[in-house]
Amino acid sequence: MKKRQSSRLGIRIIEILGITVTLFTHWLIFYFIIINACKERADAAKLSLALPKQWHFWENISYVWTYNNHIFLRSFFNSVLITVCTMMILVVAASMAAFVLQRRGGRLTAVSDKLILAGLTTPLSVIPTYWVLTKLHLNNTIPGLVFVEVAILFPFSTMLYKGYISNLPREIDEAAIVDGCGPLQLYLWVAFPLLKPITVAVVILRSIVVYNDFVNPMYFLSGSKSSTVQLCIYTFQSAYSTDWGHLFAAVVIVCLPPALLFVALNKKIMDGVTMGAVKG
């Protein structure tokens, strides 16, 4: 009995320490960003934790939306477009590949599985990738960046799908085949609807990566019309000064969509990831 009480007390202490650490590593940062997003330019330049002398939150938000002939709005639309297109292609490609790899055997499947695993550790090579995009006439275009993002995220997403599919009984496939389902029908009407939890997890976890990506758009996109929201935020900085108030206001706008999406679908994300981690 005493051992149980001491173990519970130890768990409580660890929980309290964990919450205390997050107060400094996460919540203090959020407070710093939001408070400085409410300050005027001179006050925000001090980068302090003090409350604003005058609240200018909506003025800063309005400035960000109309900044440089609405470039932030166009960049926001580009980021959403890239994220949505990437997720649509990624979900179809990764789930199909995982279904085949999990359900079929043979040497070709084993080799394909190892190649996908190798993609988890192989870094992106910018120059060859840009050369390929140039040959395909996709350099400095949104479709070209979408294909790059899909290629980067494909290995990890496929492994998530494969782990989840390993928990689905093969009897479901056999019953569908007996009823006359072909390979494509088996995937579309039987397997894919059962992958909803892991699909939600893949979409949320990977869409945040694409939406917040700064490096790949900087490499493979050019011009203000195809700029993403992360590159647009970078324009609030210059070699001699930084407009901190408006920059933090832009950060607040950018953080809201993924944060709300994550809060709304958090339970489904955990269900999909934990079920896929049971075996695979």
PDB file of C-alpha atoms in Angstrom:
ATOM      1  CA  MET A   1       0.000   0.000   0.000  1.00  0.00           C
ATOM      2  CA  LYS A   2       2.787   2.398   0.922  1.00  0.00           C
ATOM      3  CA  LYS A   3       4.597   1.551  -2.312  1.00  0.00           C
ATOM      4  CA  ARG A   4       1.482   2.450  -4.327  1.00  0.00           C
ATOM      5  CA  GLN A   5       1.066   5.753  -2.510  1.00  0.00           C
ATOM      6  CA  SER A   6       4.731   6.628  -2.992  1.00  0.00           C
ATOM      7  CA  SER A   7       4.540   5.733  -6.691  1.00  0.00           C
ATOM      8  CA  ARG A   8       1.432   7.904  -7.131  1.00  0.00           C
ATOM      9  CA  LEU A   9       3.160  10.751  -5.323  1.00  0.00           C
ATOM     10  CA  GLY A  10       6.173  10.379  -7.610  1.00  0.00           C
ATOM     11  CA  ILE A  11       3.918  10.476 -10.688  1.00  0.00           C
ATOM     12  CA  ARG A  12       2.202  13.625  -9.376  1.00  0.00           C
ATOM     13  CA  ILE A  13       5.555  15.305  -8.795  1.00  0.00           C
ATOM     14  CA  ILE A  14       6.684  14.421 -12.324  1.00  0.00           C
ATOM     15  CA  GLU A  15       3.420  15.805 -13.752  1.00  0.00           C
ATOM     16  CA  ILE A  16       3.812  19.058 -11.830  1.00  0.00           C
ATOM     17  CA  LEU A  17       7.415  19.401 -12.990  1.00  0.00           C
ATOM     18  CA  GLY A  18       6.358  18.733 -16.577  1.00  0.00           C
ATOM     19  CA  ILE A  19       3.638  21.398 -16.437  1.00  0.00           C
ATOM     20  CA  THR A  20       6.082  23.853 -14.868  1.00  0.00           C
ATOM     21  CA  VAL A  21       8.605  23.253 -17.636  1.00  0.00           C
ATOM     22  CA  THR A  22       5.960  23.804 -20.351  1.00  0.00           C
ATOM     23  CA  LEU A  23       5.039  27.121 -18.741  1.00  0.00           C
ATOM     24  CA  PHE A  24       8.508  28.401 -19.633  1.00  0.00           C
ATOM     25  CA  THR A  25       9.095  26.522 -22.900  1.00  0.00           C
ATOM     26  CA  HIS A  26       5.665  27.030 -24.489  1.00  0.00           C
ATOM     27  CA  TRP A  27       3.159  29.257 -22.707  1.00  0.00           C
ATOM     28  CA  LEU A  28       5.649  32.008 -21.946  1.00  0.00           C
ATOM     29  CA  ILE A  29       6.543  32.149 -25.652  1.00  0.00           C
ATOM     30  CA  PHE A  30       2.858  32.360 -26.616  1.00  0.00           C
ATOM     31  CA  TYR A  31       2.354  35.154 -24.096  1.00  0.00           C
ATOM     32  CA  PHE A  32       5.408  37.005 -25.451  1.00  0.00           C
ATOM     33  CA  ILE A  33       4.157  36.791 -29.052  1.00  0.00           C
ATOM     34  CA  ILE A  34       0.574  37.833 -28.293  1.00  0.00           C
ATOM     35  CA  ILE A  35       1.556  40.708 -25.997  1.00  0.00           C
ATOM     36  CA  ASN A  36       4.004  42.168 -28.517  1.00  0.00           C
ATOM     37  CA  ALA A  37       1.445  41.744 -31.301  1.00  0.00           C
ATOM     38  CA  CYS A  38      -0.722  44.206 -29.363  1.00  0.00           C
ATOM     39  CA  LYS A  39       1.924  46.937 -29.117  1.00  0.00           C
ATOM     40  CA  GLU A  40       2.786  49.840 -31.366  1.00  0.00           C
ATOM     41  CA  ARG A  41       6.054  49.709 -33.295  1.00  0.00           C
ATOM     42  CA  ALA A  42       8.247  51.615 -30.803  1.00  0.00           C
ATOM     43  CA  ASP A  43       6.889  49.736 -27.795  1.00  0.00           C
ATOM     44  CA  ALA A  44       7.198  46.323 -29.509  1.00  0.00           C
ATOM     45  CA  ALA A  45      10.814  47.043 -30.433  1.00  0.00           C
ATOM     46  CA  LYS A  46      11.729  46.718 -26.736  1.00  0.00           C
ATOM     47  CA  LEU A  47      10.783  42.977 -26.889  1.00  0.00           C
ATOM     48  CA  SER A  48       9.636  42.987 -23.280  1.00  0.00           C
ATOM     49  CA  LEU A  49       7.041  40.954 -21.395  1.00  0.00           C
ATOM     50  CA  ALA A  50       5.319  44.087 -20.092  1.00  0.00           C
ATOM     51  CA  LEU A  51       1.737  44.846 -21.024  1.00  0.00           C
ATOM     52  CA  PRO A  52       1.233  47.359 -23.862  1.00  0.00           C
ATOM     53  CA  LYS A  53       0.980  51.026 -22.992  1.00  0.00           C
ATOM     54  CA  GLN A  54      -1.653  51.285 -25.718  1.00  0.00           C
ATOM     55  CA  TRP A  55      -3.402  48.312 -27.295  1.00  0.00           C
ATOM     56  CA  HIS A  56      -2.956  48.192 -31.080  1.00  0.00           C
ATOM     57  CA  PHE A  57      -3.865  44.574 -31.839  1.00  0.00           C
ATOM     58  CA  TRP A  58      -6.578  45.192 -34.436  1.00  0.00           C
ATOM     59  CA  GLU A  59      -4.562  48.000 -36.023  1.00  0.00           C
ATOM     60  CA  ASN A  60      -1.592  45.623 -36.414  1.00  0.00           C
ATOM     61  CA  ILE A  61      -3.831  42.878 -37.828  1.00  0.00           C
ATOM     62  CA  SER A  62      -5.364  45.309 -40.317  1.00  0.00           C
ATOM     63  CA  TYR A  63      -1.911  46.499 -41.372  1.00  0.00           C
ATOM     64  CA  VAL A  64      -0.739  42.925 -41.971  1.00  0.00           C
ATOM     65  CA  TRP A  65      -3.717  42.097 -44.202  1.00  0.00           C
ATOM     66  CA  THR A  66      -3.256  45.229 -46.338  1.00  0.00           C
ATOM     67  CA  TYR A  67       0.564  45.204 -46.256  1.00  0.00           C
ATOM     68  CA  ASN A  68       2.278  45.826 -49.615  1.00  0.00           C
ATOM     69  CA  ASN A  69      -0.856  45.637 -51.750  1.00  0.00           C
ATOM     70  CA  HIS A  70      -2.332  42.617 -49.885  1.00  0.00           C
ATOM     71  CA  ILE A  71       0.740  40.436 -50.412  1.00  0.00           C
ATOM     72  CA  PHE A  72       0.131  38.691 -47.079  1.00  0.00           C
ATOM     73  CA  LEU A  73      -3.358  37.668 -48.190  1.00  0.00           C
ATOM     74  CA  ARG A  74      -2.008  36.234 -51.460  1.00  0.00           C
ATOM     75  CA  SER A  75       0.756  34.440 -49.598  1.00  0.00           C
ATOM     76  CA  PHE A  76      -1.749  33.006 -47.129  1.00  0.00           C
ATOM     77  CA  PHE A  77      -3.855  31.704 -50.026  1.00  0.00           C
ATOM     78  CA  ASN A  78      -0.748  30.160 -51.660  1.00  0.00           C
ATOM     79  CA  SER A  79       0.202  28.363 -48.438  1.00  0.00           C
ATOM     80  CA  VAL A  80      -3.311  26.968 -48.013  1.00  0.00           C
ATOM     81  CA  LEU A  81      -3.413  25.898 -51.679  1.00  0.00           C
ATOM     82  CA  ILE A  82      -0.026  24.158 -51.451  1.00  0.00           C
ATOM     83  CA  THR A  83      -1.024  22.428 -48.214  1.00  0.00           C
ATOM     84  CA  VAL A  84      -4.388  21.196 -49.515  1.00  0.00           C
ATOM     85  CA  CYS A  85      -2.985  19.913 -52.831  1.00  0.00           C
ATOM     86  CA  THR A  86      -0.063  18.214 -51.089  1.00  0.00           C
ATOM     87  CA  MET A  87      -2.351  16.447 -48.611  1.00  0.00           C
ATOM     88  CA  MET A  88      -4.720  15.220 -51.328  1.00  0.00           C
ATOM     89  CA  ILE A  89      -1.913  13.660 -53.373  1.00  0.00           C
ATOM     90  CA  LEU A  90      -0.054  12.395 -50.314  1.00  0.00           C
ATOM     91  CA  VAL A  91      -3.059  10.614 -48.785  1.00  0.00           C
ATOM     92  CA  VAL A  92      -3.899   8.777 -52.005  1.00  0.00           C
ATOM     93  CA  ALA A  93      -0.295   7.846 -52.878  1.00  0.00           C
ATOM     94  CA  ALA A  94       0.809   6.845 -49.359  1.00  0.00           C
ATOM     95  CA  SER A  95      -2.321   4.861 -48.499  1.00  0.00           C
ATOM     96  CA  MET A  96      -2.235   2.962 -51.800  1.00  0.00           C
ATOM     97  CA  ALA A  97       1.458   2.154 -51.444  1.00  0.00           C
ATOM     98  CA  ALA A  98       1.028   1.075 -47.819  1.00  0.00           C
ATOM     99  CA  PHE A  99      -1.949  -1.146 -48.671  1.00  0.00           C
ATOM    100  CA  VAL A 100       0.013  -2.967 -51.373  1.00  0.00           C
ATOM    101  CA  LEU A 101       3.155  -3.289 -49.244  1.00  0.00           C
ATOM    102  CA  GLN A 102       1.208  -4.670 -46.278  1.00  0.00           C
ATOM    103  CA  ARG A 103      -1.064  -7.075 -48.148  1.00  0.00           C
ATOM    104  CA  ARG A 104       1.331  -8.454 -50.762  1.00  0.00           C
ATOM    105  CA  GLY A 105       4.559 -10.356 -50.364  1.00  0.00           C
ATOM    106  CA  GLY A 106       7.414 -11.121 -52.735  1.00  0.00           C
ATOM    107  CA  ARG A 107      10.855  -9.779 -53.485  1.00  0.00           C
ATOM    108  CA  LEU A 108       9.628  -6.687 -55.343  1.00  0.00           C
ATOM    109  CA  THR A 109       7.495  -5.665 -52.362  1.00  0.00           C
ATOM    110  CA  ALA A 110      10.416  -6.191 -49.978  1.00  0.00           C
ATOM    111  CA  VAL A 111      12.708  -4.065 -52.149  1.00  0.00           C
ATOM    112  CA  SER A 112      10.075  -1.320 -52.422  1.00  0.00           C
ATOM    113  CA  ASP A 113       9.626  -1.389 -48.655  1.00  0.00           C
ATOM    114  CA  LYS A 114      13.357  -0.915 -48.087  1.00  0.00           C
ATOM    115  CA  LEU A 115      13.527   1.928 -50.606  1.00  0.00           C
ATOM    116  CA  ILE A 116      10.721   3.757 -48.805  1.00  0.00           C
ATOM    117  CA  LEU A 117      12.495   3.245 -45.487  1.00  0.00           C
ATOM    118  CA  ALA A 118      15.671   4.653 -47.032  1.00  0.00           C
ATOM    119  CA  GLY A 119      13.704   7.774 -47.929  1.00  0.00           C
ATOM    120  CA  LEU A 120      13.286   8.524 -44.219  1.00  0.00           C
ATOM    121  CA  THR A 121      17.025   9.073 -43.819  1.00  0.00           C
ATOM    122  CA  THR A 122      17.987  10.468 -47.234  1.00  0.00           C
ATOM    123  CA  PRO A 123      18.220  14.293 -47.137  1.00  0.00           C
ATOM    124  CA  LEU A 124      16.852  16.514 -49.882  1.00  0.00           C
ATOM    125  CA  SER A 125      19.430  17.459 -52.499  1.00  0.00           C
ATOM    126  CA  VAL A 126      18.474  20.914 -53.720  1.00  0.00           C
ATOM    127  CA  ILE A 127      20.462  21.229 -56.949  1.00  0.00           C
ATOM    128  CA  PRO A 128      19.434  17.879 -58.530  1.00  0.00           C
ATOM    129  CA  THR A 129      15.843  18.462 -57.460  1.00  0.00           C
ATOM    130  CA  TYR A 130      15.796  21.915 -59.007  1.00  0.00           C
ATOM    131  CA  TRP A 131      17.358  20.469 -62.183  1.00  0.00           C
ATOM    132  CA  VAL A 132      14.586  17.871 -62.437  1.00  0.00           C
ATOM    133  CA  LEU A 133      11.916  20.523 -61.905  1.00  0.00           C
ATOM    134  CA  THR A 134      13.517  22.648 -64.617  1.00  0.00           C
ATOM    135  CA  LYS A 135      13.448  19.756 -67.093  1.00  0.00           C
ATOM    136  CA  LEU A 136       9.775  19.193 -66.256  1.00  0.00           C
ATOM    137  CA  HIS A 137       9.086  22.949 -66.602  1.00  0.00           C
ATOM    138  CA  LEU A 138       7.870  23.031 -62.989  1.00  0.00           C
ATOM    139  CA  ASN A 139      10.610  25.194 -61.482  1.00  0.00           C
ATOM    140  CA  ASN A 140       9.383  28.265 -59.581  1.00  0.00           C
ATOM    141  CA  THR A 141       5.800  27.001 -59.724  1.00  0.00           C
ATOM    142  CA  ILE A 142       3.344  25.930 -57.050  1.00  0.00           C
ATOM    143  CA  PRO A 143       2.763  22.479 -58.661  1.00  0.00           C
ATOM    144  CA  GLY A 144       6.515  21.874 -58.610  1.00  0.00           C
ATOM    145  CA  LEU A 145       6.695  22.673 -54.892  1.00  0.00           C
ATOM    146  CA  VAL A 146       3.693  20.408 -54.249  1.00  0.00           C
ATOM    147  CA  PHE A 147       5.501  17.452 -55.845  1.00  0.00           C
ATOM    148  CA  VAL A 148       8.621  18.173 -53.792  1.00  0.00           C
ATOM    149  CA  GLU A 149       6.602  18.257 -50.561  1.00  0.00           C
ATOM    150  CA  VAL A 150       4.829  15.008 -51.455  1.00  0.00           C
ATOM    151  CA  ALA A 151       8.130  13.276 -52.182  1.00  0.00           C
ATOM    152  CA  ILE A 152       9.612  14.410 -48.852  1.00  0.00           C
ATOM    153  CA  LEU A 153       6.595  13.387 -46.749  1.00  0.00           C
ATOM    154  CA  PHE A 154       5.786  10.162 -48.615  1.00  0.00           C
ATOM    155  CA  PRO A 155       8.071   7.720 -46.687  1.00  0.00           C
ATOM    156  CA  PHE A 156       6.918   8.686 -43.187  1.00  0.00           C
ATOM    157  CA  SER A 157       3.245   8.793 -44.185  1.00  0.00           C
ATOM    158  CA  THR A 158       3.495   5.390 -45.858  1.00  0.00           C
ATOM    159  CA  MET A 159       4.987   3.861 -42.724  1.00  0.00           C
ATOM    160  CA  LEU A 160       2.115   5.291 -40.637  1.00  0.00           C
ATOM    161  CA  TYR A 161      -0.458   3.854 -43.018  1.00  0.00           C
ATOM    162  CA  LYS A 162       1.334   0.516 -43.153  1.00  0.00           C
ATOM    163  CA  GLY A 163       1.361   0.189 -39.371  1.00  0.00           C
ATOM    164  CA  TYR A 164      -2.350   0.953 -39.231  1.00  0.00           C
ATOM    165  CA  ILE A 165      -3.287  -1.424 -42.059  1.00  0.00           C
ATOM    166  CA  SER A 166      -1.463  -4.248 -40.267  1.00  0.00           C
ATOM    167  CA  ASN A 167      -4.241  -4.105 -37.641  1.00  0.00           C
ATOM    168  CA  LEU A 168      -7.017  -4.601 -40.203  1.00  0.00           C
ATOM    169  CA  PRO A 169      -8.009  -8.295 -40.537  1.00  0.00           C
ATOM    170  CA  ARG A 170      -7.317  -9.891 -43.896  1.00  0.00           C
ATOM    171  CA  GLU A 171     -10.732 -11.563 -43.730  1.00  0.00           C
ATOM    172  CA  ILE A 172     -12.254  -8.221 -44.751  1.00  0.00           C
ATOM    173  CA  ASP A 173     -10.270  -8.312 -47.992  1.00  0.00           C
ATOM    174  CA  GLU A 174     -11.162 -11.932 -48.635  1.00  0.00           C
ATOM    175  CA  ALA A 175     -14.876 -11.289 -48.103  1.00  0.00           C
ATOM    176  CA  ALA A 176     -14.779  -8.313 -50.482  1.00  0.00           C
ATOM    177  CA  ILE A 177     -12.980 -10.351 -53.146  1.00  0.00           C
ATOM    178  CA  VAL A 178     -15.571 -13.138 -52.824  1.00  0.00           C
ATOM    179  CA  ASP A 179     -18.293 -10.509 -53.354  1.00  0.00           C
ATOM    180  CA  GLY A 180     -16.632  -9.530 -56.636  1.00  0.00           C
ATOM    181  CA  CYS A 181     -14.426  -6.563 -55.719  1.00  0.00           C
ATOM    182  CA  GLY A 182     -11.432  -5.928 -57.940  1.00  0.00           C
ATOM    183  CA  PRO A 183      -8.139  -4.455 -56.618  1.00  0.00           C
ATOM    184  CA  LEU A 184      -9.180  -0.824 -57.130  1.00  0.00           C
ATOM    185  CA  GLN A 185     -12.675  -1.393 -55.735  1.00  0.00           C
ATOM    186  CA  LEU A 186     -11.175  -3.218 -52.744  1.00  0.00           C
ATOM    187  CA  TYR A 187      -9.051  -0.194 -51.964  1.00  0.00           C
ATOM    188  CA  LEU A 188     -11.646   2.525 -52.644  1.00  0.00           C
ATOM    189  CA  TRP A 189     -14.793   1.018 -51.136  1.00  0.00           C
ATOM    190  CA  VAL A 190     -13.451  -1.333 -48.467  1.00  0.00           C
ATOM    191  CA  ALA A 191      -9.938  -0.426 -47.279  1.00  0.00           C
ATOM    192  CA  PHE A 192      -9.822   3.364 -47.575  1.00  0.00           C
ATOM    193  CA  PRO A 193     -12.980   4.057 -45.487  1.00  0.00           C
ATOM    194  CA  LEU A 194     -11.416   2.008 -42.678  1.00  0.00           C
ATOM    195  CA  LEU A 195      -8.320   4.248 -42.773  1.00  0.00           C
ATOM    196  CA  LYS A 196     -10.174   7.371 -41.627  1.00  0.00           C
ATOM    197  CA  PRO A 197      -8.448   7.688 -38.202  1.00  0.00           C
ATOM    198  CA  ILE A 198      -4.908   7.377 -39.564  1.00  0.00           C
ATOM    199  CA  THR A 199      -5.815   9.583 -42.539  1.00  0.00           C
ATOM    200  CA  VAL A 200      -6.868  12.350 -40.139  1.00  0.00           C
ATOM    201  CA  ALA A 201      -3.597  11.889 -38.231  1.00  0.00           C
ATOM    202  CA  VAL A 202      -1.505  12.050 -41.418  1.00  0.00           C
ATOM    203  CA  VAL A 203      -3.354  15.109 -42.714  1.00  0.00           C
ATOM    204  CA  ILE A 204      -2.985  17.086 -39.482  1.00  0.00           C
ATOM    205  CA  LEU A 205       0.605  16.105 -38.677  1.00  0.00           C
ATOM    206  CA  ARG A 206       1.921  16.496 -42.226  1.00  0.00           C
ATOM    207  CA  SER A 207      -0.157  19.562 -43.190  1.00  0.00           C
ATOM    208  CA  ILE A 208       1.425  21.495 -40.327  1.00  0.00           C
ATOM    209  CA  VAL A 209       4.853  20.633 -41.760  1.00  0.00           C
ATOM    210  CA  VAL A 210       3.902  21.846 -45.244  1.00  0.00           C
ATOM    211  CA  TYR A 211       2.077  24.939 -43.990  1.00  0.00           C
ATOM    212  CA  ASN A 212       5.040  26.003 -41.834  1.00  0.00           C
ATOM    213  CA  ASP A 213       7.721  25.104 -44.384  1.00  0.00           C
ATOM    214  CA  PHE A 214      10.173  27.918 -45.018  1.00  0.00           C
ATOM    215  CA  VAL A 215      13.198  26.259 -46.636  1.00  0.00           C
ATOM    216  CA  ASN A 216      11.604  24.491 -49.619  1.00  0.00           C
ATOM    217  CA  PRO A 217       9.543  27.514 -50.790  1.00  0.00           C
ATOM    218  CA  MET A 218      12.689  29.628 -50.499  1.00  0.00           C
ATOM    219  CA  TYR A 219      14.572  27.170 -52.728  1.00  0.00           C
ATOM    220  CA  PHE A 220      11.908  26.256 -55.277  1.00  0.00           C
ATOM    221  CA  LEU A 221       9.689  29.356 -55.518  1.00  0.00           C
ATOM    222  CA  SER A 222      10.493  32.900 -56.554  1.00  0.00           C
ATOM    223  CA  GLY A 223       8.450  36.056 -57.026  1.00  0.00           C
ATOM    224  CA  SER A 224       5.897  37.755 -54.796  1.00  0.00           C
ATOM    225  CA  LYS A 225       2.901  36.186 -56.590  1.00  0.00           C
ATOM    226  CA  SER A 226       3.955  32.662 -55.582  1.00  0.00           C
ATOM    227  CA  SER A 227       5.288  33.573 -52.137  1.00  0.00           C
ATOM    228  CA  THR A 228       4.121  31.553 -49.146  1.00  0.00           C
ATOM    229  CA  VAL A 229       3.044  33.002 -45.836  1.00  0.00           C
ATOM    230  CA  GLN A 230       6.289  32.010 -44.098  1.00  0.00           C
ATOM    231  CA  LEU A 231       8.357  33.872 -46.692  1.00  0.00           C
ATOM    232  CA  CYS A 232       6.023  36.859 -46.418  1.00  0.00           C
ATOM    233  CA  ILE A 233       6.569  37.080 -42.653  1.00  0.00           C
ATOM    234  CA  TYR A 234      10.296  37.186 -43.314  1.00  0.00           C
ATOM    235  CA  THR A 235       9.809  40.443 -45.255  1.00  0.00           C
ATOM    236  CA  PHE A 236       8.913  42.244 -42.009  1.00  0.00           C
ATOM    237  CA  GLN A 237      12.631  41.977 -41.194  1.00  0.00           C
ATOM    238  CA  SER A 238      15.378  43.974 -42.868  1.00  0.00           C
ATOM    239  CA  ALA A 239      19.127  44.399 -42.491  1.00  0.00           C
ATOM    240  CA  TYR A 240      18.742  47.495 -40.328  1.00  0.00           C
ATOM    241  CA  SER A 241      15.410  47.201 -38.495  1.00  0.00           C
ATOM    242  CA  THR A 242      12.561  44.819 -37.742  1.00  0.00           C
ATOM    243  CA  ASP A 243       8.886  45.719 -37.447  1.00  0.00           C
ATOM    244  CA  TRP A 244       8.274  43.490 -34.415  1.00  0.00           C
ATOM    245  CA  GLY A 245       4.698  44.541 -33.689  1.00  0.00           C
ATOM    246  CA  HIS A 246       3.440  43.756 -37.174  1.00  0.00           C
ATOM    247  CA  LEU A 247       5.659  40.664 -37.409  1.00  0.00           C
ATOM    248  CA  PHE A 248       4.153  39.165 -34.243  1.00  0.00           C
ATOM    249  CA  ALA A 249       0.657  40.061 -35.460  1.00  0.00           C
ATOM    250  CA  ALA A 250       1.384  38.124 -38.652  1.00  0.00           C
ATOM    251  CA  VAL A 251       2.656  35.189 -36.572  1.00  0.00           C
ATOM    252  CA  VAL A 252      -0.616  35.136 -34.612  1.00  0.00           C
ATOM    253  CA  ILE A 253      -2.627  34.999 -37.853  1.00  0.00           C
ATOM    254  CA  VAL A 254      -0.454  32.215 -39.264  1.00  0.00           C
ATOM    255  CA  CYS A 255      -0.634  30.115 -36.090  1.00  0.00           C
ATOM    256  CA  LEU A 256      -4.421  30.195 -35.732  1.00  0.00           C
ATOM    257  CA  PRO A 257      -5.514  27.747 -38.514  1.00  0.00           C
ATOM    258  CA  PRO A 258      -3.236  24.794 -37.557  1.00  0.00           C
ATOM    259  CA  ALA A 259      -3.832  25.400 -33.850  1.00  0.00           C
ATOM    260  CA  LEU A 260      -7.626  25.315 -34.226  1.00  0.00           C
ATOM    261  CA  LEU A 261      -7.427  22.279 -36.499  1.00  0.00           C
ATOM    262  CA  PHE A 262      -5.214  20.427 -34.034  1.00  0.00           C
ATOM    263  CA  VAL A 263      -7.473  21.209 -31.067  1.00  0.00           C
ATOM    264  CA  ALA A 264     -10.596  20.106 -32.969  1.00  0.00           C
ATOM    265  CA  LEU A 265      -9.136  16.789 -34.172  1.00  0.00           C
ATOM    266  CA  ASN A 266      -6.665  15.989 -31.394  1.00  0.00           C
ATOM    267  CA  LYS A 267      -8.501  12.841 -30.217  1.00  0.00           C
ATOM    268  CA  LYS A 268      -8.684  11.374 -33.724  1.00  0.00           C
ATOM    269  CA  ILE A 269      -4.984  12.016 -34.216  1.00  0.00           C
ATOM    270  CA  MET A 270      -4.101  10.072 -31.069  1.00  0.00           C
ATOM    271  CA  ASP A 271      -6.477   7.226 -32.001  1.00  0.00           C
ATOM    272  CA  GLY A 272      -4.912   6.844 -35.439  1.00  0.00           C
ATOM    273  CA  VAL A 273      -1.284   6.987 -34.293  1.00  0.00           C
ATOM    274  CA  THR A 274      -1.698   4.692 -31.269  1.00  0.00           C
ATOM    275  CA  MET A 275      -3.622   2.040 -33.190  1.00  0.00           C
ATOM    276  CA  GLY A 276      -0.947   2.001 -35.875  1.00  0.00           C
ATOM    277  CA  ALA A 277       1.736   1.584 -33.212  1.00  0.00           C
ATOM    278  CA  VAL A 278       0.352  -1.666 -31.802  1.00  0.00           C
ATOM    279  CA  LYS A 279       2.089  -3.773 -34.421  1.00  0.00           C
ATOM    280  CA  GLY A 280       3.436  -3.373 -37.920  1.00  0.00           C
TER     281      GLY A 280
END
